[in-house]
Coordinates of C-alpha atoms and ligand atoms in Angstrom, one line a residue:
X21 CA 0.0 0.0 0.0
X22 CA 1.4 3.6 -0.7
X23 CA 1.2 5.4 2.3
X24 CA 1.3 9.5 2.1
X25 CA 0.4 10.4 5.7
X26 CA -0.1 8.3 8.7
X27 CA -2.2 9.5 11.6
X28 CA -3.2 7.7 14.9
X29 CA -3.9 8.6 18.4
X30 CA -4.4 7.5 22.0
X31 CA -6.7 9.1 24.9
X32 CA -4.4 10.6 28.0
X33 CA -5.5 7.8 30.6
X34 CA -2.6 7.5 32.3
X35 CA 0.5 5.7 32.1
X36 CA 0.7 3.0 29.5
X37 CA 0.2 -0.7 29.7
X38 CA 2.7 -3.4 27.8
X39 CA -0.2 -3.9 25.5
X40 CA 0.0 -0.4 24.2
X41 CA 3.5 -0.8 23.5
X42 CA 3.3 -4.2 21.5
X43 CA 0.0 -3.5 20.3
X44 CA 0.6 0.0 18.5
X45 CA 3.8 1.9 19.5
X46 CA 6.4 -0.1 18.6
X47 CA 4.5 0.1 15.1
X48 CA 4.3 3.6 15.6
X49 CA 8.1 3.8 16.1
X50 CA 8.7 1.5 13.2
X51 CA 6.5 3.8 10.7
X52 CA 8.4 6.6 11.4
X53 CA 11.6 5.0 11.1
X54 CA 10.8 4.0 7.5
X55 CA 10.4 7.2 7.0
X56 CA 6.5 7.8 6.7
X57 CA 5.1 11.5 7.4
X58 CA 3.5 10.7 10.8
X59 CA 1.2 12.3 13.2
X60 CA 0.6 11.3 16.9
X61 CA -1.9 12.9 18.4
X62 CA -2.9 12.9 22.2
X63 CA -6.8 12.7 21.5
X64 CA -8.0 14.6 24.8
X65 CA -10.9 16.0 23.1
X66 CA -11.4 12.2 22.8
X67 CA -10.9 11.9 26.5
X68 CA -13.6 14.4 27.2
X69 CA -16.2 12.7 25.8
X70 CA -16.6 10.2 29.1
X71 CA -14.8 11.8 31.3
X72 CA -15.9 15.4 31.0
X73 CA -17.9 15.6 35.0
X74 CA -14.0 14.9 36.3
X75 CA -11.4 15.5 33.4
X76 CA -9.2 16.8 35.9
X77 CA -6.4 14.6 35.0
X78 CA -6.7 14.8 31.2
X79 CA -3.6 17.7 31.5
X80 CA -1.8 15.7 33.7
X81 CA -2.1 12.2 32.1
X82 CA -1.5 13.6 28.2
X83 CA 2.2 14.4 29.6
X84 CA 2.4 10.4 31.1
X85 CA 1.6 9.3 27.5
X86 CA 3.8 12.0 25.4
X87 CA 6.5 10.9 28.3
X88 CA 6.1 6.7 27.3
X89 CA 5.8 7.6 23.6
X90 CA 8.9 9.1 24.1
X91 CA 10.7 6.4 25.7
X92 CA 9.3 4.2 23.7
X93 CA 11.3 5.8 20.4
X94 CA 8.9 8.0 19.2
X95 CA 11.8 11.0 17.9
X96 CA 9.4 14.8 17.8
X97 CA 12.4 15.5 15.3
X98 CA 11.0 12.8 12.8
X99 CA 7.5 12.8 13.5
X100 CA 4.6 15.3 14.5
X101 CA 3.5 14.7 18.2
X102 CA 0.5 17.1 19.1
X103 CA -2.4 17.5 21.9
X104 CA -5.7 17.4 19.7
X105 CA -7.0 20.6 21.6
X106 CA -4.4 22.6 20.6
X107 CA -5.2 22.5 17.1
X108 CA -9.3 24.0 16.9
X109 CA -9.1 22.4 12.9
X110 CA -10.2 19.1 14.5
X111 CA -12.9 21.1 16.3
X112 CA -14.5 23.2 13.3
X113 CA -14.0 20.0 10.6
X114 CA -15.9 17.9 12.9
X115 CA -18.4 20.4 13.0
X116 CA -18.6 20.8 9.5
X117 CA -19.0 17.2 9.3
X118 CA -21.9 17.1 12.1
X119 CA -24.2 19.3 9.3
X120 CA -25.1 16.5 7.0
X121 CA -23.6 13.2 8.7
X122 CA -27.4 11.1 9.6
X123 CA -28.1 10.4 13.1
X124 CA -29.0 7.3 12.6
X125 CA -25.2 6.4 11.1
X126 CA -23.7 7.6 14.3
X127 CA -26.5 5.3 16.3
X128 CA -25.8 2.4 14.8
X129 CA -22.3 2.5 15.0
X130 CA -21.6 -1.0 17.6
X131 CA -18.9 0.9 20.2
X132 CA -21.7 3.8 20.7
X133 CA -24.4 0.8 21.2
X134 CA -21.7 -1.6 23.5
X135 CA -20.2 1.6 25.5
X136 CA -23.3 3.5 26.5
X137 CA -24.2 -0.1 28.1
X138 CA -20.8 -0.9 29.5
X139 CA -20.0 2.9 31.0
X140 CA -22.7 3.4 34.0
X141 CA -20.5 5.6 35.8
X142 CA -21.0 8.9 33.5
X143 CA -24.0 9.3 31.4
X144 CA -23.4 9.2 28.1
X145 CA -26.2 10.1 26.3
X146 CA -24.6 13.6 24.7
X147 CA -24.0 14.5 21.7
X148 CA -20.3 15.2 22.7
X149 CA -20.4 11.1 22.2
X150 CA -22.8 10.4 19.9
X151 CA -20.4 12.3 17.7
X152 CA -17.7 10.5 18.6
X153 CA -16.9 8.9 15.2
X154 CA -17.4 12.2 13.4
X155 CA -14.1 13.5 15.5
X156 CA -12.0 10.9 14.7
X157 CA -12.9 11.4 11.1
X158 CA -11.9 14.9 11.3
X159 CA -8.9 13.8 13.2
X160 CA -7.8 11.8 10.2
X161 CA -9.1 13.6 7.1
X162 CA -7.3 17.4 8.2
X163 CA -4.3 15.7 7.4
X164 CA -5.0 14.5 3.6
X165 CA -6.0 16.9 0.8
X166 CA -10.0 17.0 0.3
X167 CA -10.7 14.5 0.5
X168 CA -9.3 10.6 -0.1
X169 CA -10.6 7.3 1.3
X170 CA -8.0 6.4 4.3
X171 CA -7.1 3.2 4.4
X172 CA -6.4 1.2 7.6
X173 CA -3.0 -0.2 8.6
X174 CA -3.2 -3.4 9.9
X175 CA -0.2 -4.7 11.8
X176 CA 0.5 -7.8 14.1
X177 CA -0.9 -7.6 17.3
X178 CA 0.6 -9.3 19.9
X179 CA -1.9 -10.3 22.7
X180 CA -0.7 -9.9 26.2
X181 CA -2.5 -11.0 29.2
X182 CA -3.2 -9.7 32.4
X183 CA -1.2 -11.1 35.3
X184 CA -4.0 -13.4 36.0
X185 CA -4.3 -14.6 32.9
X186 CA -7.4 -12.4 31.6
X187 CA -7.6 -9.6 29.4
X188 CA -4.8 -6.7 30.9
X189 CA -6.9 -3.8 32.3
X190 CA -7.0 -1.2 35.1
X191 CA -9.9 -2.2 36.6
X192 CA -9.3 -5.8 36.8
X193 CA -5.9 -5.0 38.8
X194 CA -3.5 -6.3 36.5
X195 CA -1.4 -4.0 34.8
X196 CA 2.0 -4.0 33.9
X197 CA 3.0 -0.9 33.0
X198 CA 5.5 -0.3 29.8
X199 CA 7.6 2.0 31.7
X200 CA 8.1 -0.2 34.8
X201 CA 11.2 -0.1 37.1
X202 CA 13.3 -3.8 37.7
X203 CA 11.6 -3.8 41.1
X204 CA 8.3 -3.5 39.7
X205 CA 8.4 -6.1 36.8
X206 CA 9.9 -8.4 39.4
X207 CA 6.8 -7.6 41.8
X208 CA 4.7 -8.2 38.8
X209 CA 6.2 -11.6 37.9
X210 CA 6.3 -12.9 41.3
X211 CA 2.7 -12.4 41.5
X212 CA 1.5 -13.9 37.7
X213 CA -0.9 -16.9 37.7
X214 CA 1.0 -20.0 37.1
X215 CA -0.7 -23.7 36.6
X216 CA -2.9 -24.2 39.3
X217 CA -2.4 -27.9 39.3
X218 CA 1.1 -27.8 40.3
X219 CA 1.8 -28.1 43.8
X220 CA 5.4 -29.1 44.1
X221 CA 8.3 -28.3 41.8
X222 CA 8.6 -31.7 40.9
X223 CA 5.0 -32.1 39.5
X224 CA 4.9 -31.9 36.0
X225 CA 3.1 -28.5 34.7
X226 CA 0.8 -27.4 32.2
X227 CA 2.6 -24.1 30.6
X228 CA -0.7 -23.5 28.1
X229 CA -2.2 -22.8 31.0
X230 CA 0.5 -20.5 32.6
X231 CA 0.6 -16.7 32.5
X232 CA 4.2 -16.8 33.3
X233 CA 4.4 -18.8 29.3
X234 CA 2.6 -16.8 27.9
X235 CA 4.7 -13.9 28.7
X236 CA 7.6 -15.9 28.0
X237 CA 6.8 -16.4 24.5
X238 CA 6.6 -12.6 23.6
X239 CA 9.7 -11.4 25.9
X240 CA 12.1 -14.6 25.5
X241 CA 11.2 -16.4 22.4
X242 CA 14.4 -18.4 22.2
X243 CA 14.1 -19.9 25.7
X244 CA 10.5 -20.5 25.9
X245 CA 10.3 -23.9 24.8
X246 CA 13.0 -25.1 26.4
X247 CA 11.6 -23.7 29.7
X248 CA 7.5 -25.7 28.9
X249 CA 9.2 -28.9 28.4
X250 CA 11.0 -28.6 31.7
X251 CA 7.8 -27.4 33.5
X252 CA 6.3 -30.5 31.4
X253 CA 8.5 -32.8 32.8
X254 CA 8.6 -31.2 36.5
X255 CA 12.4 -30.6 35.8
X256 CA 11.9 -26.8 36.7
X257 CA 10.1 -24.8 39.6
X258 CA 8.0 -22.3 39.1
X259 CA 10.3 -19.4 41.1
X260 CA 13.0 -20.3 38.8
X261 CA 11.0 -20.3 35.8
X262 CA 9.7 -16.3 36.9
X263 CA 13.2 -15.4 38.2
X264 CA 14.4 -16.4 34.5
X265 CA 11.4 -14.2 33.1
X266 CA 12.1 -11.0 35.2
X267 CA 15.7 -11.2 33.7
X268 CA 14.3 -10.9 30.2
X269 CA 11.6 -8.5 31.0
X270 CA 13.9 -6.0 32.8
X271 CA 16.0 -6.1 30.2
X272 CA 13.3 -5.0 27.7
X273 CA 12.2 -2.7 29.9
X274 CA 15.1 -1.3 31.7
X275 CA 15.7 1.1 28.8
X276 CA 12.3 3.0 28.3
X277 CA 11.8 3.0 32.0
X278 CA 15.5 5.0 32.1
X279 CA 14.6 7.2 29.4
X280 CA 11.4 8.0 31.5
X281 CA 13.6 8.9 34.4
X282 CA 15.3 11.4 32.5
X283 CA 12.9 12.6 30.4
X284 CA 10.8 13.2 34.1
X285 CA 13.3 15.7 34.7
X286 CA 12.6 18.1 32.4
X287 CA 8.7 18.7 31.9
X288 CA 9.5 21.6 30.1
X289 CA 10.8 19.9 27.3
X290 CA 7.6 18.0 26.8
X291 CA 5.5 21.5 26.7
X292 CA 7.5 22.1 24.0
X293 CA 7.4 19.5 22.1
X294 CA 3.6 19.7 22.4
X295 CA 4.1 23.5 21.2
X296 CA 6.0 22.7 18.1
X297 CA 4.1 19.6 17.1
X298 CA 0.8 22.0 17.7
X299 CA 3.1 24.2 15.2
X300 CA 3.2 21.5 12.6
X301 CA 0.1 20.0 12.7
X302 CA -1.7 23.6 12.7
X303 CA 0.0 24.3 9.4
X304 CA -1.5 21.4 7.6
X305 CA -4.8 21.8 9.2
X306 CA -4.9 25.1 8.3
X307 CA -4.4 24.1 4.7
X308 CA -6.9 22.0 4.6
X309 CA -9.4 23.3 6.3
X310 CA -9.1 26.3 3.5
X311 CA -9.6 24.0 1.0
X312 CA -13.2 22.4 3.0
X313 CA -14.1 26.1 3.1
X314 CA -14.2 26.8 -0.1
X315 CA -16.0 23.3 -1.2
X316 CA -18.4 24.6 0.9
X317 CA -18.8 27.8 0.1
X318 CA -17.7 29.4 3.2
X319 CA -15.0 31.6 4.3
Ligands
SF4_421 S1 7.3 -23.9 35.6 FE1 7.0 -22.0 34.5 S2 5.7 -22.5 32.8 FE2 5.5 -24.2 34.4 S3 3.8 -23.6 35.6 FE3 5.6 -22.9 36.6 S4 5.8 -20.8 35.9 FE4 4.4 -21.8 34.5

């Protein structure tokens, strides 16, 4: 596929889980490598939408995530890393939009259907998210001329469990965290779900059904194996096994949670960063939305 401009995004929730990292910013990181003209946007317009009787840590949290992308390899030299509210395009395209997009598009679309069910907390029955799909669109489309079809970029998604063996989420209570310290990932470890059968080390495992495995097999692929047919036998105990994990973990992770550190230090620098991305996304926003203007006869 010929790719002119890539744009994605990710709502300021707070620090990032492993599953953000594997699941779209080590992608993220790769795109811009090859080259690609990206934009990363910290969607807290997004954020807004179900959070906006308490958004009092949207600010707050937008500098966690520009802080991860950062450590993660994400280079503001190389590609354009922006806070949605600072460019008003977003705000007056999706407007534009809103004129002759159908209500009954945006109520059928599934997430509006599955979250207004699953989110009792806040009431969501605005139009801030019925119109939810008409941002992102504007998100996308202000960076493309008037208008193309986007295409979606598919990549491999590599699934990572909770540390209990379900689906990793923040209100389950079993996070790892992309920028954690050695002490952390080891506290992490120590506590993940392992065969439930196995009492002593000498009983022979089950790794399909281990947590500790299935971590394994994305953060030490070469040993993984070697480690379930040990476990299979009952060759290898289950605190060696995790002590042998943490090792590979921290050593994945000892980087970015360094380059947090560091980049902690200097909050400054990630104001600015926002300010000049703002810069460069404003100018081609700017563009366009001249161009939708004039199709519409405005302006
Ligand atoms: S030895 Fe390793 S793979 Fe086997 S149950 Fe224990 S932690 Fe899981």
């Amino acid at each position: 596929m010929e790719i002119e401009s890539i744009f994605s995004g990710m709502r300021p929730t707070g620090r990032l889980q492993l599953g953000n990292l594997f699941g779209a910013l080590e992608n993220w990181v790769e795109l811009q490598d090859q080259g690609h003209r990206c934009f990363y946007c910290v969607v807290d317009w997004h954020a807004m939408t179900t959070a906006y009787d308490d958004p009092g840590e949207i600010r707050e949290n937008t500098l966690e995530i520009v802080t991860d992308w950062l450590s993660a390899g994400l280079d503001p030299e190389k590609s354009v890393i922006f806070r949605q509210s600072d460019v008003k395009e977003h705000a007056e395209l999706h407007l534009l939009f809103s004129m002759f997009t159908p209500l009954s598009w945006l109520e059928r679309c599934p997430t509006y259907k599955d979250q207004i069910q699953q989110i009792d907390r806040t009431d969501l029955r605005t139009y801030g998210f019925l119109g939810y799909p008409l941002l992102q669109t504007a998100d996308i489309l202000l960076y493309r001329k008037v208008f193309p079809e986007p295409k979606t970029l598919l990549n491999e998604y590599k699934l990572i469990p909770g540390l209990d063996g379900r689906k990793m989420s923040k209100s389950y209570g079993n996070v790892i965290h992309m920028s954690a310290g050695p002490e952390e990932v080891a506290e992490k470890v120590r506590l993940m779900v392992t065969d439930p059968q196995r009492i002593r080390k000498t009983d022979p495992g089950d790794p399909d059904v281990c947590t500790v495995y299935k971590f394994r097999r994305i953060f030490d692929a070469a040993d993984a194996e070697g480690f379930a047919a040990r476990c299979r036998k009952g060759t290898v105990g289950c605190v060696e096994c995790k002590k042998h994990l943490a090792a590979r973990m921290q050593e994945t992770l000892n980087p970015l949670h360094e380059k947090r550190q560091e980049l902690m230090k200097d909050p400054g620098y990630l104001e600015d960063v926002l300010r000049s991305g703002a810069g460069r996304a404003g100018a081609v926003a700017r563009e366009t939305m001249e161009e939708v203007r004039a199709v519409m006869g405005l302006g």
